[in-house]
Amino acid sequence: MHFDRRSTLRLIATCATRPRLALLAAAAAPPLRAQDVPQPEKQPIMAGPYVPSPETVVSQMLEMAGVGPDDVLIDMGSGDGRIVLTAAKLRGARGLGIEIQERLVTLSIEAARREGIDGRARFVRQDLFTTDVSEATVVTIYLLPDTVNMLRDKLRRELRPGTRVLTHDYPIAGWLPESWQRFDEPEKKGATGQPSATVYLYRIPAQVGGRWQVGMPAELSRQRLVLSLRQQWQMLDGMATLGNREIPLEDVRLRGDEVAFRLPIERGRIARFEGRARDGLIEGSATLDGSALPWRASRA
Ligand SMILES: C[S@@+](CC[C@H](N)C(=O)[O-])C[C@H]1O[C@@H](n2cnc3c(N)ncnc32)[C@H](O)[C@@H]1O
């Protein structure tokens, strides 16, 4: 781009006068009121279609999660309420169905009343993206693949370690399931073109990555033990520093808040550590030569 002398002078003159003009206009304008400020368009609620899970899928989900009377099951997008109703009726669990379609919520509430389980099976007309699910011990999901993936961070943020999450047909991207079951289900052919269904089971892991200072029973070792754990979702590995030795941990496992690993304390002597992670501590017992001793670790 090229400026000749005359246009350069014009540009300098404009720059010099414009700010003053803008200031004068601002001084003359009436003060802004909240209702004058432009608001973003209200976001439409993301809602996929209503397709009920066949009864075989409902049973499979409840079975894989081991749902029982101590559980609180939340179905995110509960349709006609069948998962919550079955969990309450056949397994004695408490449940909450979150559903955006009024008609389906009404149907679910009526069904719960009819079955006499409305004290344990509740339904609300709400957007699942803005509903707090932290009270759940089990979450069930049958939603479109993109919606399932959009829920991943919410689940991880709100749910307590150990909470089971089950998805029907669509896995959660970037999170390896603990297990899955694929089985024949002719009823699915109409919805997906495949006469089969898949259920994926996930478990919210405790956050244990990082360095831990271990209080060891003297009978195990008098040396200082520090663990360095690396975590990606429920996958865990790590190293131990025992005295001045670096030792890779063996058979490291994380299941909800349960941590376990094996540590070769000295040649031919391997201790098995098991513990629960809670409130910034890991506490449990370590077994060596057949006797179990208590151990505890705190963040280093
Ligand atoms: C595929 S159906 C599954 C119904 C039930 N969970 C089952 O497995 O039988 C998905 C349901 O989620 C509901 N849904 C979709 N988006 C939603 C949202 N943002 N908030 C609440 N419900 C939603 C739909 O209305 C639909 O009833």
Coordinates of C-alpha atoms and ligand atoms in Angstrom, one line a residue:
M1 CA 0.0 0.0 0.0
H2 CA 1.3 3.5 -0.9
F3 CA 0.3 6.9 0.6
D4 CA 1.1 10.2 -1.3
R5 CA 1.8 13.4 0.7
R6 CA -1.8 14.7 0.4
S7 CA -3.6 11.6 1.6
T8 CA -1.1 11.2 4.5
L9 CA -1.9 14.7 5.7
R10 CA -5.7 13.9 5.4
L11 CA -5.2 10.8 7.5
I12 CA -3.3 12.7 10.2
A13 CA -6.1 15.3 10.3
T14 CA -8.8 12.6 10.7
C15 CA -7.0 10.8 13.5
A16 CA -6.6 14.1 15.3
T17 CA -10.3 15.1 15.2
R18 CA -12.2 11.8 15.5
P19 CA -11.5 11.0 19.2
R20 CA -12.7 14.5 20.2
L21 CA -15.9 14.0 18.2
A22 CA -16.5 10.6 19.8
L23 CA -16.0 12.1 23.3
L24 CA -18.5 14.9 22.5
A25 CA -21.1 12.4 21.3
A26 CA -20.6 10.3 24.5
A27 CA -21.1 13.3 26.7
A28 CA -24.4 14.2 24.9
A29 CA -25.9 10.7 25.0
P30 CA -28.2 9.7 27.9
P31 CA -26.7 7.2 30.4
L32 CA -26.9 3.5 29.4
R33 CA -29.5 1.4 31.2
A34 CA -29.3 -2.4 31.6
Q35 CA -32.1 -3.1 29.2
D36 CA -30.3 -1.1 26.5
V37 CA -27.3 -3.5 26.5
P38 CA -27.7 -6.1 23.7
Q39 CA -28.1 -9.6 25.0
P40 CA -26.9 -12.8 23.1
E41 CA -29.7 -14.9 21.5
K42 CA -31.1 -17.4 24.0
Q43 CA -29.4 -20.7 23.3
P44 CA -31.8 -23.4 22.1
I45 CA -31.7 -26.5 24.4
M46 CA -29.9 -29.4 22.8
A47 CA -32.4 -32.1 22.5
G48 CA -32.0 -35.4 20.6
P49 CA -34.9 -37.6 19.5
Y50 CA -36.8 -39.9 21.9
V51 CA -35.9 -43.5 21.2
P52 CA -36.6 -45.9 24.1
S53 CA -34.0 -48.4 25.2
P54 CA -35.3 -52.0 24.9
E55 CA -35.9 -53.8 28.2
T56 CA -32.9 -56.1 27.6
V57 CA -30.7 -53.0 27.4
V58 CA -32.2 -51.6 30.6
S59 CA -31.6 -54.8 32.5
Q60 CA -28.0 -55.0 31.1
M61 CA -27.2 -51.5 32.3
L62 CA -28.6 -52.2 35.8
E63 CA -26.8 -55.5 35.9
M64 CA -23.4 -54.1 34.8
A65 CA -23.6 -51.2 37.3
G66 CA -24.7 -53.7 40.1
V67 CA -27.6 -51.3 41.0
G68 CA -29.0 -51.9 44.5
P69 CA -31.0 -50.2 47.3
D70 CA -28.1 -47.9 48.3
D71 CA -27.9 -46.4 44.8
V72 CA -29.2 -43.1 43.4
L73 CA -29.6 -43.5 39.7
I74 CA -29.9 -40.5 37.4
D75 CA -31.0 -41.1 33.7
M76 CA -29.9 -38.1 31.6
G77 CA -32.7 -37.8 29.0
S78 CA -35.1 -40.2 30.7
G79 CA -37.7 -40.6 27.9
D80 CA -40.7 -42.5 29.3
G81 CA -38.8 -43.1 32.6
R82 CA -38.2 -46.8 32.1
I83 CA -34.6 -47.0 33.4
V84 CA -35.4 -45.1 36.6
L85 CA -38.7 -47.0 37.1
T86 CA -37.1 -50.4 36.7
A87 CA -34.2 -49.5 39.0
A88 CA -36.7 -48.4 41.7
K89 CA -39.1 -51.2 41.2
L90 CA -36.8 -54.2 40.7
R91 CA -33.7 -53.1 42.6
G92 CA -35.0 -50.8 45.3
A93 CA -32.8 -47.9 44.2
R94 CA -33.8 -44.2 44.3
G95 CA -33.8 -42.5 41.0
L96 CA -34.2 -39.2 39.1
G97 CA -35.1 -38.9 35.4
I98 CA -34.2 -35.6 33.7
E99 CA -36.2 -35.1 30.5
I100 CA -36.9 -32.0 28.4
Q101 CA -40.2 -33.2 26.8
E102 CA -43.1 -32.3 29.1
R103 CA -45.3 -35.2 27.7
L104 CA -42.7 -37.8 28.6
V105 CA -42.1 -36.4 32.1
T106 CA -45.9 -36.5 32.8
L107 CA -46.0 -40.1 31.5
S108 CA -43.1 -41.1 33.8
I109 CA -44.6 -39.5 36.9
E110 CA -48.0 -41.2 36.2
A111 CA -46.2 -44.6 35.8
A112 CA -44.3 -44.1 39.1
R113 CA -47.6 -43.3 40.9
R114 CA -49.3 -46.3 39.3
E115 CA -46.5 -48.6 40.5
G116 CA -46.5 -47.1 44.0
I117 CA -42.9 -46.0 43.7
D118 CA -43.2 -42.3 43.3
G119 CA -41.4 -41.8 46.6
R120 CA -38.3 -43.4 45.0
A121 CA -38.6 -42.5 41.3
R122 CA -38.7 -38.7 40.6
F123 CA -38.9 -37.0 37.2
V124 CA -38.2 -33.4 36.3
R125 CA -38.6 -31.4 33.1
Q126 CA -35.2 -29.9 32.8
D127 CA -32.2 -29.5 30.5
L128 CA -29.7 -32.1 31.4
F129 CA -26.8 -29.8 30.6
T130 CA -27.8 -27.4 33.4
T131 CA -29.0 -30.0 36.0
D132 CA -26.7 -30.9 38.8
V133 CA -26.1 -34.6 38.9
S134 CA -23.7 -34.8 41.8
E135 CA -26.0 -36.9 44.0
A136 CA -25.9 -39.8 41.6
T137 CA -24.0 -43.1 42.3
V138 CA -25.1 -44.4 38.9
V139 CA -25.7 -42.3 35.7
T140 CA -27.3 -43.8 32.6
I141 CA -27.1 -42.1 29.1
Y142 CA -28.7 -42.9 25.8
L143 CA -28.2 -39.8 23.7
L144 CA -26.7 -38.8 20.4
P145 CA -22.9 -39.4 20.1
D146 CA -22.0 -35.6 20.1
T147 CA -24.2 -35.0 23.1
V148 CA -22.6 -37.9 25.0
N149 CA -19.2 -36.4 24.3
M150 CA -20.3 -33.0 25.4
L151 CA -21.2 -34.4 28.8
R152 CA -17.8 -35.9 29.5
D153 CA -16.4 -32.9 31.4
K154 CA -19.6 -32.3 33.3
L155 CA -19.6 -35.9 34.5
R156 CA -16.0 -35.7 35.6
R157 CA -16.6 -32.4 37.4
E158 CA -19.7 -33.2 39.2
L159 CA -19.7 -37.0 40.0
R160 CA -17.9 -38.5 43.0
P161 CA -15.2 -41.1 42.5
G162 CA -16.6 -44.5 42.2
T163 CA -19.8 -43.4 40.4
R164 CA -20.7 -45.7 37.6
V165 CA -21.6 -44.2 34.2
L166 CA -23.4 -46.4 31.6
T167 CA -23.9 -45.4 28.0
H168 CA -26.1 -47.2 25.5
D169 CA -24.6 -47.7 22.0
Y170 CA -22.3 -44.7 22.0
P171 CA -19.0 -44.7 24.0
I172 CA -17.6 -41.5 25.5
A173 CA -14.7 -40.3 23.3
G174 CA -11.3 -40.2 24.9
W175 CA -12.3 -42.3 27.9
L176 CA -11.6 -46.0 27.9
P177 CA -14.5 -47.9 29.4
E178 CA -14.0 -50.3 32.3
S179 CA -16.0 -52.9 30.4
W180 CA -18.6 -53.3 27.7
Q181 CA -21.2 -55.8 26.5
R182 CA -22.5 -56.2 23.0
F183 CA -25.6 -58.5 22.5
D184 CA -28.3 -59.4 20.0
E185 CA -31.4 -57.2 20.2
P186 CA -33.7 -57.4 17.2
E187 CA -35.7 -54.4 18.5
K188 CA -32.7 -52.1 17.7
K189 CA -32.9 -52.8 13.9
G190 CA -35.6 -50.1 13.4
A191 CA -33.6 -47.4 15.2
T192 CA -30.0 -48.2 14.1
G193 CA -30.2 -50.7 11.3
Q194 CA -28.3 -53.2 13.5
P195 CA -30.1 -56.0 15.4
S196 CA -27.7 -55.5 18.4
A197 CA -27.0 -53.2 21.3
T198 CA -23.9 -52.2 23.2
V199 CA -23.6 -51.0 26.8
Y200 CA -20.4 -49.3 28.0
L201 CA -19.5 -49.0 31.7
Y202 CA -17.3 -46.2 33.1
R203 CA -16.3 -45.5 36.7
I204 CA -15.4 -42.0 37.8
P205 CA -11.8 -42.3 39.1
A206 CA -10.4 -40.4 42.1
Q207 CA -7.7 -37.9 41.2
V208 CA -4.5 -39.5 42.5
G209 CA -1.8 -38.4 40.0
G210 CA 1.2 -36.6 41.6
R211 CA 3.6 -37.2 44.4
W212 CA 2.7 -38.9 47.7
Q213 CA 4.7 -39.2 50.9
V214 CA 4.0 -42.6 52.4
G215 CA 3.9 -43.3 56.1
M216 CA 5.2 -46.9 56.1
P217 CA 4.9 -49.4 58.9
A218 CA 8.5 -50.0 60.3
E219 CA 8.0 -53.7 59.9
L220 CA 7.9 -53.2 56.1
S221 CA 10.8 -50.8 55.7
R222 CA 12.5 -48.0 57.7
Q223 CA 13.4 -46.2 54.5
R224 CA 11.5 -43.1 53.3
L225 CA 9.0 -43.9 50.5
V226 CA 7.7 -41.4 48.0
L227 CA 5.3 -42.4 45.2
S228 CA 5.1 -40.6 41.9
L229 CA 1.8 -41.5 40.2
R230 CA 0.9 -40.7 36.6
Q231 CA -2.8 -40.8 35.8
Q232 CA -4.9 -40.5 32.7
W233 CA -8.6 -41.1 33.5
Q234 CA -8.5 -44.5 35.4
M235 CA -5.2 -45.5 33.9
L236 CA -2.4 -45.3 36.4
D237 CA 1.3 -46.1 36.6
G238 CA 4.2 -44.8 38.6
M239 CA 7.5 -45.0 40.4
A240 CA 8.5 -45.4 44.0
T241 CA 11.5 -43.7 45.6
L242 CA 12.5 -46.0 48.5
G243 CA 15.5 -44.5 50.3
N244 CA 17.7 -43.6 47.3
R245 CA 16.4 -46.4 45.0
E246 CA 14.0 -45.7 42.1
I247 CA 11.6 -48.7 41.7
P248 CA 8.8 -49.0 39.1
L249 CA 5.5 -49.9 40.7
E250 CA 4.0 -53.1 39.4
D251 CA 0.4 -54.0 38.6
V252 CA -0.9 -50.5 39.4
R253 CA -4.7 -50.2 39.5
L254 CA -7.3 -47.5 40.1
R255 CA -11.0 -48.3 40.4
G256 CA -13.1 -45.4 41.6
D257 CA -11.3 -44.4 44.8
E258 CA -9.5 -47.8 45.3
V259 CA -5.8 -47.8 44.6
A260 CA -3.6 -50.9 44.5
F261 CA 0.0 -51.7 43.4
R262 CA 2.9 -54.0 44.1
L263 CA 6.3 -52.8 45.3
P264 CA 9.4 -54.9 45.4
I265 CA 10.7 -53.8 48.8
E266 CA 13.9 -55.9 48.5
R267 CA 15.0 -58.8 46.4
G268 CA 12.3 -61.5 46.4
R269 CA 10.1 -59.6 48.8
I270 CA 7.2 -57.9 47.1
A271 CA 4.6 -55.9 49.2
R272 CA 1.0 -55.5 47.9
F273 CA -0.4 -52.1 48.8
E274 CA -4.2 -51.5 48.7
G275 CA -5.9 -48.3 49.8
R276 CA -8.7 -45.8 49.3
A277 CA -8.1 -42.2 48.2
R278 CA -10.2 -39.7 50.2
D279 CA -9.8 -36.1 51.3
G280 CA -6.2 -35.8 50.1
L281 CA -5.1 -39.1 51.7
I282 CA -4.7 -42.7 50.7
E283 CA -5.2 -45.1 53.5
G284 CA -5.2 -48.9 53.5
S285 CA -3.1 -52.0 54.2
A286 CA 0.1 -53.4 52.8
T287 CA 0.6 -57.1 52.8
L288 CA 4.1 -58.7 53.0
D289 CA 5.0 -62.2 53.9
G290 CA 1.4 -63.0 54.7
S291 CA 0.8 -60.2 57.2
A292 CA -1.2 -57.0 56.6
L293 CA 0.0 -53.7 58.0
P294 CA -1.7 -50.3 57.8
W295 CA -0.2 -47.6 55.6
R296 CA -1.2 -44.0 54.8
A297 CA 0.0 -41.5 52.2
S298 CA -0.4 -37.7 52.0
R299 CA 0.4 -35.4 49.1
A300 CA 4.1 -34.7 49.0
Ligands
LIG1 C1 -32.8 -41.8 23.1 S1 -33.9 -41.2 24.3 C2 -33.5 -42.2 25.6 C3 -34.6 -42.3 26.6 C4 -34.3 -43.2 27.9 N1 -33.1 -42.8 28.5 C5 -34.1 -44.6 27.5 O1 -32.9 -45.1 27.4 O2 -35.1 -45.3 27.2 C6 -33.2 -39.6 24.7 C7 -34.1 -38.7 25.5 O3 -33.3 -37.6 25.9 C8 -34.1 -36.4 25.9 N2 -33.2 -35.3 25.8 C9 -32.5 -34.9 24.7 N3 -31.8 -33.8 25.0 C10 -32.1 -33.4 26.3 C11 -31.7 -32.3 27.1 N4 -30.9 -31.4 26.7 N5 -32.2 -32.3 28.4 C12 -33.1 -33.2 28.8 N6 -33.5 -34.2 28.0 C13 -33.0 -34.4 26.8 C14 -35.0 -36.6 24.7 O4 -36.2 -35.9 24.8 C15 -35.3 -38.1 24.7 O5 -36.4 -38.4 25.4

